[in-house]
Amino acid sequence: MDIFRIEGPVRLSGTVRINGSKNASLPIMAATILAAGKSIIKAVPHLSDISVCSELLGQLGCKLNREPNGDLCIDTTVVDNPVGDYEIVRKMRASICILGPLLARCGRAEVSMPGGCAIGYRPVNLHLKGLQELGAQIHLKNGYIVVEAPNGLKGREIFMGGPFGSTVLGTANVLMAATLARGRTVIESAACEPEITDLANCLNKMGARVSGIGSPRLVIEGVKQLRPVEYQVIPDRIEAGTFMVAAAITKSELRLRNCRLNDMMAVVDKLRNVGVTVEPEDTGCVIAGISPIKPADITTQPYPGFPTDLQAQFMALLALAEGNSIIIEKVFPDRFMHVAELSRMAADLRKEGSAVIIAGVKKLIAAPVMASDLRASAALVLAGLAAEGTTTINRVYHIDRGYEKIEERLDPVGAKITRESD
Ligand code: EPU
């Protein structure tokens, strides 16, 4: 297992290009199952989660390869094993998003029920409710969800809201299944995340008839078949937000290329509130940090609210604010694995239920810390850039799930991060 050694504090300067979105790529890769033939997906990042998804599609019968130009070619001519194996699903929960497309294409699917997760309890009841309302029969067998619709799916009105609002991958699953259902499906309380918009745009390019894209009411007129697609995924707004915090926490100036500020209004608003300058440019923006930063009050919410996937990174930033901040987690109320690790670096944090009160400190101090989940680990990297001394982060494979060679991306702009094999 690799570890990171991070020397801090550093000042960063220069340009970082944002990669394609992991969370847009995964459901779009699954969507290729819906149409037999060769699809080409562009800007898919080189991440371990993408490798896991590729392995999963390979087990279904698909053939995948990376072209020399980086395009991901997925040949779905054969899908003869509609099974999402436990060994793969346990590595990546997002594997669940093959359920809807497999059901629509094969009339049947078996996918391992996702188990525990470092960011808290993550049920899939809404995915199953939606598919059931489209006419699927569902039962559990030896830890596997078995969905069947031998006579096809039938469109109808489905309410997809849950206790924590909409569900991103639940919406993706039902949306994908509905494209090939008979008649009209309406998904009410659909997730509005840019990754769902990207999926819907890709599906329409495949011949689907989805309207209401970007709104909480998706209307899908079922079609008989879809065709393979050539499609480019959107830039990763969470990677962009993480690099924005890297600039802010080190009081530096960074230029981000290939970054869509329109997908990040809640994040940009918070950065400006704490005193960080965010200047839009044609294909990105320039971020300039200042010292000291002001405290803030953040509540995570489904899009267009502040994203839970940037909660940990902003906690690292607010740990250095002048005054008290509060972060309330309303999407995954237990997503606080980073609190104990940031505290080891001298952050002054107090967890109260699904909230954390952050008393700003003058400096963070390097320490050996443990990566626990993807975004919590990113927060530790950010804290390490600002902390005095050498921070070591164990289990960096968590970071590799969602950030492509983060140490090599930050090296040219002045970070001092070395990767070592444990
Ligand atoms: N929920 C239910 N029932 C369901 C599904 C979800 O109650 O059937 C609840 C969840 O427990 C949670 C809330 O609804 O409280 C939202 O969960 P959602 O289903 O939207 O999460 P997800 O689709 O499983 C995606 C991202 C996550 C991101 C969340 C929220 C992908 C591959 N994953 O997960 O990304 O945090 O949406 O925005 O798109 C990450 O990239 O680090 C990551 C965890």
Tab-separated table of C-alpha atoms and ligand atoms in Angstrom:
chain	number	residue	atom	x	y	z
A	1	MET	CA	0.000	0.000	0.000
A	2	ASP	CA	1.347	3.402	-0.992
A	3	ILE	CA	1.829	6.305	1.374
A	4	PHE	CA	2.187	10.040	0.722
A	5	ARG	CA	4.783	12.259	2.355
A	6	ILE	CA	3.726	15.882	2.135
A	7	GLU	CA	6.068	18.746	3.035
A	8	GLY	CA	4.329	21.871	4.197
A	9	PRO	CA	3.546	24.640	4.213
A	10	VAL	CA	3.883	25.443	0.511
A	11	ARG	CA	2.780	28.198	-1.838
A	12	LEU	CA	1.297	27.043	-5.132
A	13	SER	CA	1.305	28.851	-8.444
A	14	GLY	CA	0.558	27.865	-12.014
A	15	THR	CA	-2.116	26.041	-13.981
A	16	VAL	CA	-3.934	22.772	-13.365
A	17	ARG	CA	-6.133	21.132	-15.999
A	18	ILE	CA	-9.258	19.483	-14.610
A	19	ASN	CA	-9.936	15.931	-15.789
A	20	GLY	CA	-13.189	14.344	-16.905
A	21	SER	CA	-15.701	13.590	-14.187
A	22	LYS	CA	-15.520	10.240	-12.400
A	23	ASN	CA	-19.144	10.384	-11.307
A	24	ALA	CA	-20.333	11.267	-14.807
A	25	SER	CA	-18.148	8.574	-16.424
A	26	LEU	CA	-19.413	5.674	-14.299
A	27	PRO	CA	-23.142	5.838	-15.204
A	28	ILE	CA	-22.295	6.748	-18.816
A	29	MET	CA	-20.106	3.637	-19.061
A	30	ALA	CA	-23.079	1.648	-17.714
A	31	ALA	CA	-25.398	3.338	-20.235
A	32	THR	CA	-23.422	1.874	-23.139
A	33	ILE	CA	-24.955	-1.501	-22.175
A	34	LEU	CA	-28.291	-0.194	-23.481
A	35	ALA	CA	-27.167	-0.273	-27.137
A	36	ALA	CA	-25.351	-3.224	-28.733
A	37	GLY	CA	-22.192	-2.126	-30.546
A	38	LYS	CA	-19.104	0.029	-30.092
A	39	SER	CA	-19.363	3.252	-28.088
A	40	ILE	CA	-16.510	5.691	-27.604
A	41	ILE	CA	-16.402	7.700	-24.401
A	42	LYS	CA	-13.964	10.593	-24.269
A	43	ALA	CA	-12.287	12.258	-21.259
A	44	VAL	CA	-12.844	9.281	-18.952
A	45	PRO	CA	-10.225	9.768	-16.212
A	46	HIS	CA	-7.594	7.129	-15.378
A	47	LEU	CA	-8.789	6.180	-11.915
A	48	SER	CA	-9.036	2.960	-9.986
A	49	ASP	CA	-12.859	3.289	-9.831
A	50	ILE	CA	-12.904	3.446	-13.631
A	51	SER	CA	-10.740	0.295	-13.775
A	52	VAL	CA	-13.183	-1.456	-11.445
A	53	CYS	CA	-16.114	-0.394	-13.645
A	54	SER	CA	-14.230	-1.622	-16.731
A	55	GLU	CA	-13.625	-4.976	-15.056
A	56	LEU	CA	-17.322	-5.173	-14.193
A	57	LEU	CA	-18.433	-4.472	-17.777
A	58	GLY	CA	-15.849	-7.018	-18.951
A	59	GLN	CA	-17.451	-9.691	-16.743
A	60	LEU	CA	-20.831	-8.953	-18.318
A	61	GLY	CA	-19.359	-9.822	-21.716
A	62	CYS	CA	-18.355	-6.348	-22.990
A	63	LYS	CA	-14.925	-5.656	-24.513
A	64	LEU	CA	-13.119	-2.519	-23.394
A	65	ASN	CA	-9.945	-0.849	-24.489
A	66	ARG	CA	-8.228	2.492	-24.177
A	67	GLU	CA	-7.285	4.004	-27.523
A	68	PRO	CA	-3.811	5.634	-27.741
A	69	ASN	CA	-5.568	9.051	-27.625
A	70	GLY	CA	-7.137	8.138	-24.267
A	71	ASP	CA	-10.671	7.455	-25.543
A	72	LEU	CA	-12.414	4.559	-23.855
A	73	CYS	CA	-13.878	2.162	-26.406
A	74	ILE	CA	-16.668	-0.097	-25.061
A	75	ASP	CA	-17.975	-2.862	-27.310
A	76	THR	CA	-21.295	-4.077	-25.912
A	77	THR	CA	-22.173	-6.358	-28.833
A	78	VAL	CA	-22.227	-9.260	-26.365
A	79	VAL	CA	-23.776	-8.924	-22.894
A	80	ASP	CA	-24.370	-12.542	-21.938
A	81	ASN	CA	-23.668	-12.600	-18.208
A	82	PRO	CA	-25.924	-10.018	-16.502
A	83	VAL	CA	-24.342	-10.481	-13.080
A	84	GLY	CA	-22.632	-7.830	-10.901
A	85	ASP	CA	-20.278	-9.937	-8.831
A	86	TYR	CA	-19.864	-9.400	-5.072
A	87	GLU	CA	-16.066	-9.203	-5.450
A	88	ILE	CA	-16.453	-6.143	-7.674
A	89	VAL	CA	-19.427	-4.449	-6.014
A	90	ARG	CA	-17.713	-4.604	-2.629
A	91	LYS	CA	-14.818	-2.599	-4.132
A	92	MET	CA	-17.094	0.036	-5.628
A	93	ARG	CA	-20.710	0.731	-4.671
A	94	ALA	CA	-21.333	2.654	-7.884
A	95	SER	CA	-21.391	-0.781	-9.586
A	96	ILE	CA	-25.100	-0.708	-8.702
A	97	CYS	CA	-25.682	1.550	-11.714
A	98	ILE	CA	-25.515	-1.431	-14.101
A	99	LEU	CA	-28.805	-2.688	-12.631
A	100	GLY	CA	-31.148	-0.470	-14.714
A	101	PRO	CA	-29.355	-0.864	-18.073
A	102	LEU	CA	-28.918	-4.633	-17.659
A	103	LEU	CA	-32.587	-5.052	-16.808
A	104	ALA	CA	-33.619	-3.016	-19.854
A	105	ARG	CA	-31.265	-4.846	-22.207
A	106	CYS	CA	-31.446	-8.436	-20.922
A	107	GLY	CA	-34.801	-8.519	-19.084
A	108	ARG	CA	-32.936	-9.750	-16.045
A	109	ALA	CA	-29.994	-8.829	-13.804
A	110	GLU	CA	-28.345	-9.975	-10.614
A	111	VAL	CA	-26.194	-7.489	-8.773
A	112	SER	CA	-24.622	-7.972	-5.384
A	113	MET	CA	-26.356	-5.843	-2.735
A	114	PRO	CA	-23.843	-3.140	-1.729
A	115	GLY	CA	-22.666	-3.537	1.860
A	116	GLY	CA	-21.224	-1.156	4.462
A	117	CYS	CA	-19.515	2.055	3.490
A	118	ALA	CA	-17.063	4.393	5.206
A	119	ILE	CA	-19.334	7.381	4.630
A	120	GLY	CA	-22.314	5.783	6.392
A	121	TYR	CA	-25.413	3.709	5.697
A	122	ARG	CA	-26.254	3.847	1.989
A	123	PRO	CA	-29.438	1.961	1.147
A	124	VAL	CA	-30.593	1.283	-2.428
A	125	ASN	CA	-34.323	1.096	-1.640
A	126	LEU	CA	-35.162	3.997	-3.979
A	127	HIS	CA	-33.349	2.349	-6.927
A	128	LEU	CA	-35.420	-0.785	-6.344
A	129	LYS	CA	-38.690	1.098	-5.821
A	130	GLY	CA	-38.218	2.901	-9.132
A	131	LEU	CA	-37.425	-0.270	-11.083
A	132	GLN	CA	-40.324	-2.078	-9.435
A	133	GLU	CA	-42.702	0.687	-10.484
A	134	LEU	CA	-41.490	0.185	-14.057
A	135	GLY	CA	-42.736	-3.389	-13.739
A	136	ALA	CA	-39.657	-5.321	-12.554
A	137	GLN	CA	-40.010	-8.253	-10.164
A	138	ILE	CA	-37.355	-7.988	-7.459
A	139	HIS	CA	-36.095	-10.406	-4.836
A	140	LEU	CA	-32.948	-10.984	-2.820
A	141	LYS	CA	-30.955	-14.204	-3.259
A	142	ASN	CA	-27.784	-14.942	-1.266
A	143	GLY	CA	-26.875	-11.270	-0.976
A	144	TYR	CA	-27.739	-10.558	-4.615
A	145	ILE	CA	-30.543	-8.311	-5.874
A	146	VAL	CA	-32.344	-10.217	-8.618
A	147	VAL	CA	-34.458	-8.032	-10.942
A	148	GLU	CA	-36.563	-9.521	-13.713
A	149	ALA	CA	-38.846	-8.126	-16.402
A	150	PRO	CA	-39.208	-10.895	-18.987
A	151	ASN	CA	-41.990	-9.010	-20.774
A	152	GLY	CA	-40.195	-5.663	-20.726
A	153	LEU	CA	-40.741	-2.513	-18.670
A	154	LYS	CA	-43.694	-0.145	-18.769
A	155	GLY	CA	-43.407	3.609	-18.209
A	156	ARG	CA	-45.294	5.393	-15.428
A	157	GLU	CA	-45.020	8.290	-12.969
A	158	ILE	CA	-42.495	7.594	-10.239
A	159	PHE	CA	-41.653	9.681	-7.181
A	160	MET	CA	-37.961	9.202	-6.354
A	161	GLY	CA	-37.467	11.445	-3.288
A	162	GLY	CA	-36.177	9.939	-0.049
A	163	PRO	CA	-35.434	11.138	3.477
A	164	PHE	CA	-32.253	12.847	2.265
A	165	GLY	CA	-33.700	14.247	-0.935
A	166	SER	CA	-33.079	12.861	-4.384
A	167	THR	CA	-30.718	9.999	-5.206
A	168	VAL	CA	-28.066	10.420	-7.892
A	169	LEU	CA	-27.414	6.818	-8.913
A	170	GLY	CA	-31.031	5.843	-8.163
A	171	THR	CA	-32.140	8.458	-10.699
A	172	ALA	CA	-29.480	7.180	-13.125
A	173	ASN	CA	-30.712	3.585	-12.820
A	174	VAL	CA	-34.391	4.369	-13.332
A	175	LEU	CA	-33.674	6.891	-16.106
A	176	MET	CA	-31.565	4.362	-18.023
A	177	ALA	CA	-34.154	1.590	-17.613
A	178	ALA	CA	-36.988	3.916	-18.680
A	179	THR	CA	-35.348	4.806	-22.008
A	180	LEU	CA	-36.332	1.355	-23.349
A	181	ALA	CA	-39.634	1.002	-21.455
A	182	ARG	CA	-42.970	1.061	-23.287
A	183	GLY	CA	-44.620	4.474	-23.058
A	184	ARG	CA	-43.853	7.526	-20.946
A	185	THR	CA	-42.032	7.589	-17.610
A	186	VAL	CA	-41.986	10.633	-15.367
A	187	ILE	CA	-39.334	10.722	-12.638
A	188	GLU	CA	-40.436	13.242	-10.039
A	189	SER	CA	-37.843	14.452	-7.482
A	190	ALA	CA	-35.089	13.331	-9.856
A	191	ALA	CA	-31.516	14.247	-8.949
A	192	CYS	CA	-30.436	17.453	-10.759
A	193	GLU	CA	-26.670	16.907	-10.420
A	194	PRO	CA	-24.640	17.867	-13.523
A	195	GLU	CA	-23.604	14.206	-13.769
A	196	ILE	CA	-27.286	13.241	-14.290
A	197	THR	CA	-27.628	15.990	-16.888
A	198	ASP	CA	-24.560	14.582	-18.638
A	199	LEU	CA	-26.014	11.065	-18.557
A	200	ALA	CA	-29.347	12.291	-19.961
A	201	ASN	CA	-27.563	14.193	-22.752
A	202	CYS	CA	-25.567	11.074	-23.585
A	203	LEU	CA	-28.747	8.951	-23.620
A	204	ASN	CA	-30.412	11.415	-26.000
A	205	LYS	CA	-27.382	11.194	-28.269
A	206	MET	CA	-27.954	7.418	-28.225
A	207	GLY	CA	-31.517	7.998	-29.481
A	208	ALA	CA	-33.398	8.238	-26.181
A	209	ARG	CA	-36.145	10.821	-25.683
A	210	VAL	CA	-35.485	12.469	-22.334
A	211	SER	CA	-36.783	15.959	-21.537
A	212	GLY	CA	-36.777	18.112	-18.415
A	213	ILE	CA	-33.016	17.560	-18.251
A	214	GLY	CA	-31.451	19.404	-15.303
A	215	SER	CA	-34.827	19.717	-13.533
A	216	PRO	CA	-36.328	17.520	-10.788
A	217	ARG	CA	-38.972	16.251	-13.257
A	218	LEU	CA	-37.514	14.057	-15.974
A	219	VAL	CA	-39.865	12.880	-18.708
A	220	ILE	CA	-38.782	9.875	-20.736
A	221	GLU	CA	-40.639	8.662	-23.819
A	222	GLY	CA	-39.566	5.044	-24.247
A	223	VAL	CA	-38.002	4.011	-27.574
A	224	LYS	CA	-37.561	0.544	-29.106
A	225	GLN	CA	-33.795	0.676	-29.275
A	226	LEU	CA	-30.770	2.886	-28.746
A	227	ARG	CA	-27.600	3.175	-30.795
A	228	PRO	CA	-23.934	3.247	-29.719
A	229	VAL	CA	-22.529	6.684	-29.071
A	230	GLU	CA	-19.435	8.845	-29.181
A	231	TYR	CA	-19.610	11.138	-26.174
A	232	GLN	CA	-17.325	13.359	-24.084
A	233	VAL	CA	-17.941	13.508	-20.337
A	234	ILE	CA	-18.026	16.822	-18.453
A	235	PRO	CA	-15.115	18.088	-16.329
A	236	ASP	CA	-15.023	16.899	-12.729
A	237	ARG	CA	-16.546	19.620	-10.534
A	238	ILE	CA	-15.384	17.877	-7.348
A	239	GLU	CA	-11.796	17.670	-8.564
A	240	ALA	CA	-12.051	21.351	-9.522
A	241	GLY	CA	-13.430	22.225	-6.076
A	242	THR	CA	-10.610	20.287	-4.410
A	243	PHE	CA	-7.963	22.234	-6.371
A	244	MET	CA	-9.763	25.480	-5.553
A	245	VAL	CA	-9.408	24.649	-1.866
A	246	ALA	CA	-5.738	23.774	-2.494
A	247	ALA	CA	-5.221	27.370	-3.661
A	248	ALA	CA	-7.297	28.795	-0.806
A	249	ILE	CA	-5.672	26.789	1.995
A	250	THR	CA	-2.135	27.655	0.828
A	251	LYS	CA	-3.050	31.331	0.199
A	252	SER	CA	-1.909	30.885	-3.363
A	253	GLU	CA	-3.035	31.693	-6.868
A	254	LEU	CA	-3.956	28.834	-9.217
A	255	ARG	CA	-5.452	28.892	-12.695
A	256	LEU	CA	-7.837	26.023	-13.437
A	257	ARG	CA	-8.465	24.979	-17.032
A	258	ASN	CA	-11.392	22.841	-18.221
A	259	CYS	CA	-13.561	23.829	-15.282
A	260	ARG	CA	-17.255	24.731	-15.477
A	261	LEU	CA	-18.069	27.315	-12.831
A	262	ASN	CA	-21.770	27.084	-13.716
A	263	ASP	CA	-21.798	23.597	-12.172
A	264	MET	CA	-20.243	24.972	-8.990
A	265	MET	CA	-22.191	28.056	-7.947
A	266	ALA	CA	-22.679	26.966	-4.316
A	267	VAL	CA	-18.954	26.234	-3.999
A	268	VAL	CA	-17.844	29.477	-5.629
A	269	ASP	CA	-20.274	31.380	-3.398
A	270	LYS	CA	-18.744	29.858	-0.241
A	271	LEU	CA	-15.211	30.540	-1.448
A	272	ARG	CA	-16.062	34.183	-2.105
A	273	ASN	CA	-17.777	34.440	1.306
A	274	VAL	CA	-14.595	33.344	3.064
A	275	GLY	CA	-12.581	35.921	1.105
A	276	VAL	CA	-11.153	33.841	-1.740
A	277	THR	CA	-11.160	35.469	-5.179
A	278	VAL	CA	-12.654	33.416	-8.008
A	279	GLU	CA	-12.236	35.062	-11.412
A	280	PRO	CA	-14.005	33.331	-14.303
A	281	GLU	CA	-12.070	32.852	-17.556
A	282	ASP	CA	-13.112	31.385	-20.908
A	283	THR	CA	-12.418	27.747	-20.070
A	284	GLY	CA	-11.902	27.917	-16.332
A	285	CYS	CA	-10.997	30.382	-13.624
A	286	VAL	CA	-8.267	31.880	-11.461
A	287	ILE	CA	-8.435	31.295	-7.701
A	288	ALA	CA	-6.534	33.504	-5.274
A	289	GLY	CA	-6.401	32.697	-1.574
A	290	ILE	CA	-5.915	35.286	1.156
A	291	SER	CA	-4.919	35.248	4.793
A	292	PRO	CA	-6.719	34.953	7.127
A	293	ILE	CA	-9.845	33.411	5.672
A	294	LYS	CA	-13.235	34.210	7.189
A	295	PRO	CA	-15.358	31.580	8.932
A	296	ALA	CA	-18.406	30.108	7.181
A	297	ASP	CA	-21.618	28.229	7.703
A	298	ILE	CA	-22.033	25.326	5.260
A	299	THR	CA	-24.904	22.877	4.853
A	300	THR	CA	-24.489	20.097	2.321
A	301	GLN	CA	-27.484	19.443	0.092
A	302	PRO	CA	-28.336	17.790	-3.205
A	303	TYR	CA	-27.453	19.902	-6.262
A	304	PRO	CA	-27.608	22.877	-6.698
A	305	GLY	CA	-26.780	23.013	-2.964
A	306	PHE	CA	-23.278	22.651	-1.549
A	307	PRO	CA	-21.948	19.163	-2.485
A	308	THR	CA	-21.265	16.587	0.208
A	309	ASP	CA	-18.252	15.525	-1.893
A	310	LEU	CA	-16.500	18.803	-0.956
A	311	GLN	CA	-17.519	18.865	2.710
A	312	ALA	CA	-14.291	17.333	4.047
A	313	GLN	CA	-12.068	19.578	1.897
A	314	PHE	CA	-13.849	22.709	3.159
A	315	MET	CA	-13.485	21.483	6.724
A	316	ALA	CA	-9.708	21.446	6.237
A	317	LEU	CA	-9.903	25.011	4.916
A	318	LEU	CA	-12.184	26.323	7.671
A	319	ALA	CA	-9.890	24.771	10.286
A	320	LEU	CA	-7.608	27.733	9.488
A	321	ALA	CA	-10.325	30.420	9.458
A	322	GLU	CA	-10.284	33.374	11.839
A	323	GLY	CA	-13.283	32.449	14.008
A	324	ASN	CA	-15.865	29.688	14.372
A	325	SER	CA	-17.474	27.859	11.459
A	326	ILE	CA	-20.137	25.171	11.276
A	327	ILE	CA	-20.662	22.417	8.727
A	328	ILE	CA	-23.934	20.496	8.683
A	329	GLU	CA	-24.044	17.288	6.642
A	330	LYS	CA	-27.539	16.715	5.236
A	331	VAL	CA	-26.765	14.160	2.528
A	332	PHE	CA	-24.663	11.571	4.394
A	333	PRO	CA	-25.132	12.476	8.103
A	334	ASP	CA	-22.251	10.199	9.204
A	335	ARG	CA	-19.688	11.319	6.631
A	336	PHE	CA	-17.122	12.544	9.165
A	337	MET	CA	-14.222	10.063	9.069
A	338	HIS	CA	-11.856	12.995	8.489
A	339	VAL	CA	-12.733	14.726	11.772
A	340	ALA	CA	-10.505	12.536	13.925
A	341	GLU	CA	-7.618	12.665	11.427
A	342	LEU	CA	-7.772	16.460	10.963
A	343	SER	CA	-7.828	16.751	14.764
A	344	ARG	CA	-4.513	14.872	14.802
A	345	MET	CA	-3.161	17.759	12.728
A	346	ALA	CA	-4.255	20.260	15.416
A	347	ALA	CA	-7.600	21.258	13.909
A	348	ASP	CA	-10.071	22.227	16.638
A	349	LEU	CA	-13.242	20.316	15.737
A	350	ARG	CA	-16.298	19.313	17.733
A	351	LYS	CA	-18.804	16.896	16.243
A	352	GLU	CA	-22.423	17.304	17.327
A	353	GLY	CA	-24.639	14.755	15.579
A	354	SER	CA	-24.499	15.519	11.870
A	355	ALA	CA	-22.769	18.863	12.431
A	356	VAL	CA	-19.177	19.846	13.141
A	357	ILE	CA	-18.218	23.070	14.861
A	358	ILE	CA	-14.830	24.292	13.731
A	359	ALA	CA	-12.873	26.712	15.893
A	360	GLY	CA	-10.274	28.202	13.569
A	361	VAL	CA	-6.632	27.723	14.586
A	362	LYS	CA	-3.569	29.750	13.532
A	363	LYS	CA	-1.790	26.745	12.049
A	364	LEU	CA	-2.106	23.046	11.327
A	365	ILE	CA	0.736	20.755	12.377
A	366	ALA	CA	1.908	17.795	10.308
A	367	ALA	CA	1.180	14.292	11.609
A	368	PRO	CA	0.898	10.717	10.386
A	369	VAL	CA	-2.747	10.259	9.336
A	370	MET	CA	-4.917	7.600	7.740
A	371	ALA	CA	-6.942	7.965	4.550
A	372	SER	CA	-10.394	6.494	5.104
A	373	ASP	CA	-12.582	7.364	2.128
A	374	LEU	CA	-11.967	9.259	-1.053
A	375	ARG	CA	-12.976	12.810	-0.100
A	376	ALA	CA	-11.786	12.521	3.517
A	377	SER	CA	-8.377	11.600	2.097
A	378	ALA	CA	-8.378	14.590	-0.232
A	379	ALA	CA	-8.994	16.786	2.815
A	380	LEU	CA	-5.884	15.316	4.461
A	381	VAL	CA	-3.782	16.100	1.370
A	382	LEU	CA	-5.022	19.704	1.492
A	383	ALA	CA	-4.324	19.960	5.206
A	384	GLY	CA	-0.844	18.536	4.563
A	385	LEU	CA	-0.086	21.274	2.011
A	386	ALA	CA	-0.792	23.922	4.662
A	387	ALA	CA	0.528	22.193	7.788
A	388	GLU	CA	3.981	22.773	9.245
A	389	GLY	CA	6.236	19.742	8.793
A	390	THR	CA	5.930	16.386	7.058
A	391	THR	CA	2.492	14.807	6.937
A	392	THR	CA	2.345	11.129	6.047
A	393	ILE	CA	-0.904	9.726	4.704
A	394	ASN	CA	-1.420	5.988	4.779
A	395	ARG	CA	-3.742	4.028	2.476
A	396	VAL	CA	-3.606	6.498	-0.403
A	397	TYR	CA	-5.428	3.991	-2.591
A	398	HIS	CA	-8.536	5.786	-1.371
A	399	ILE	CA	-7.308	8.972	-3.069
A	400	ASP	CA	-6.431	7.089	-6.271
A	401	ARG	CA	-10.085	6.079	-6.583
A	402	GLY	CA	-11.056	9.633	-7.489
A	403	TYR	CA	-7.965	11.764	-8.181
A	404	GLU	CA	-5.646	10.821	-11.023
A	405	LYS	CA	-2.043	10.972	-9.725
A	406	ILE	CA	-2.808	13.939	-7.510
A	407	GLU	CA	0.861	14.223	-6.488
A	408	GLU	CA	1.975	14.552	-10.143
A	409	ARG	CA	-0.774	17.081	-10.859
A	410	LEU	CA	0.210	19.275	-7.914
A	411	ASP	CA	3.987	18.898	-8.307
A	412	PRO	CA	4.346	21.361	-11.235
A	413	VAL	CA	2.480	24.026	-9.256
A	414	GLY	CA	4.760	23.744	-6.240
A	415	ALA	CA	3.458	20.984	-3.966
A	416	LYS	CA	5.985	18.648	-2.364
A	417	ILE	CA	4.235	15.282	-2.269
A	418	THR	CA	6.120	12.026	-2.686
A	419	ARG	CA	4.526	8.625	-3.098
A	420	GLU	CA	6.277	5.711	-1.440
A	421	SER	CA	5.440	2.035	-1.316
A	422	ASP	CA	4.813	0.976	2.241
B	1	EPU	N1	-30.487	7.116	-0.374
B	1	EPU	C1	-31.568	6.429	0.108
B	1	EPU	N2	-32.061	5.400	-0.653
B	1	EPU	C2	-31.531	5.077	-1.856
B	1	EPU	C3	-30.432	5.804	-2.347
B	1	EPU	C4	-29.927	6.823	-1.580
B	1	EPU	O1	-32.078	6.709	1.175
B	1	EPU	O2	-32.029	4.138	-2.485
B	1	EPU	C5	-29.923	8.213	0.433
B	1	EPU	C6	-28.434	7.995	0.753
B	1	EPU	O3	-28.273	7.169	1.889
B	1	EPU	C7	-27.980	9.413	0.981
B	1	EPU	C8	-28.796	10.190	-0.044
B	1	EPU	O4	-29.913	9.373	-0.362
B	1	EPU	O5	-28.335	9.838	2.276
B	1	EPU	C9	-28.063	10.555	-1.318
B	1	EPU	O6	-27.426	9.400	-1.852
B	1	EPU	P1	-27.255	9.175	-3.418
B	1	EPU	O7	-28.037	7.984	-3.821
B	1	EPU	O8	-27.535	10.446	-4.140
B	1	EPU	O9	-25.716	8.821	-3.527
B	1	EPU	P2	-25.055	7.905	-4.647
B	1	EPU	O10	-25.822	8.069	-5.898
B	1	EPU	O11	-24.869	6.535	-4.127
B	1	EPU	C10	-23.440	9.672	-5.649
B	1	EPU	C11	-21.964	9.856	-5.798
B	1	EPU	C12	-21.346	10.132	-4.442
B	1	EPU	C13	-21.983	11.397	-3.876
B	1	EPU	C14	-23.497	11.216	-3.802
B	1	EPU	C15	-24.231	12.463	-3.347
B	1	EPU	C16	-21.357	8.504	-7.705
B	1	EPU	C17	-20.634	7.324	-8.223
B	1	EPU	N3	-21.369	8.655	-6.382
B	1	EPU	O12	-23.638	8.557	-4.792
B	1	EPU	O13	-19.958	10.388	-4.690
B	1	EPU	O14	-21.476	11.656	-2.585
B	1	EPU	O15	-24.016	10.867	-5.093
B	1	EPU	O16	-23.947	13.532	-4.165
B	1	EPU	O17	-21.883	9.297	-8.453
B	1	EPU	C18	-17.666	10.388	-4.192
B	1	EPU	O18	-17.432	10.645	-5.391
B	1	EPU	O19	-16.774	10.469	-3.308
B	1	EPU	C19	-19.005	9.982	-3.781
B	1	EPU	C20	-19.247	9.332	-2.649
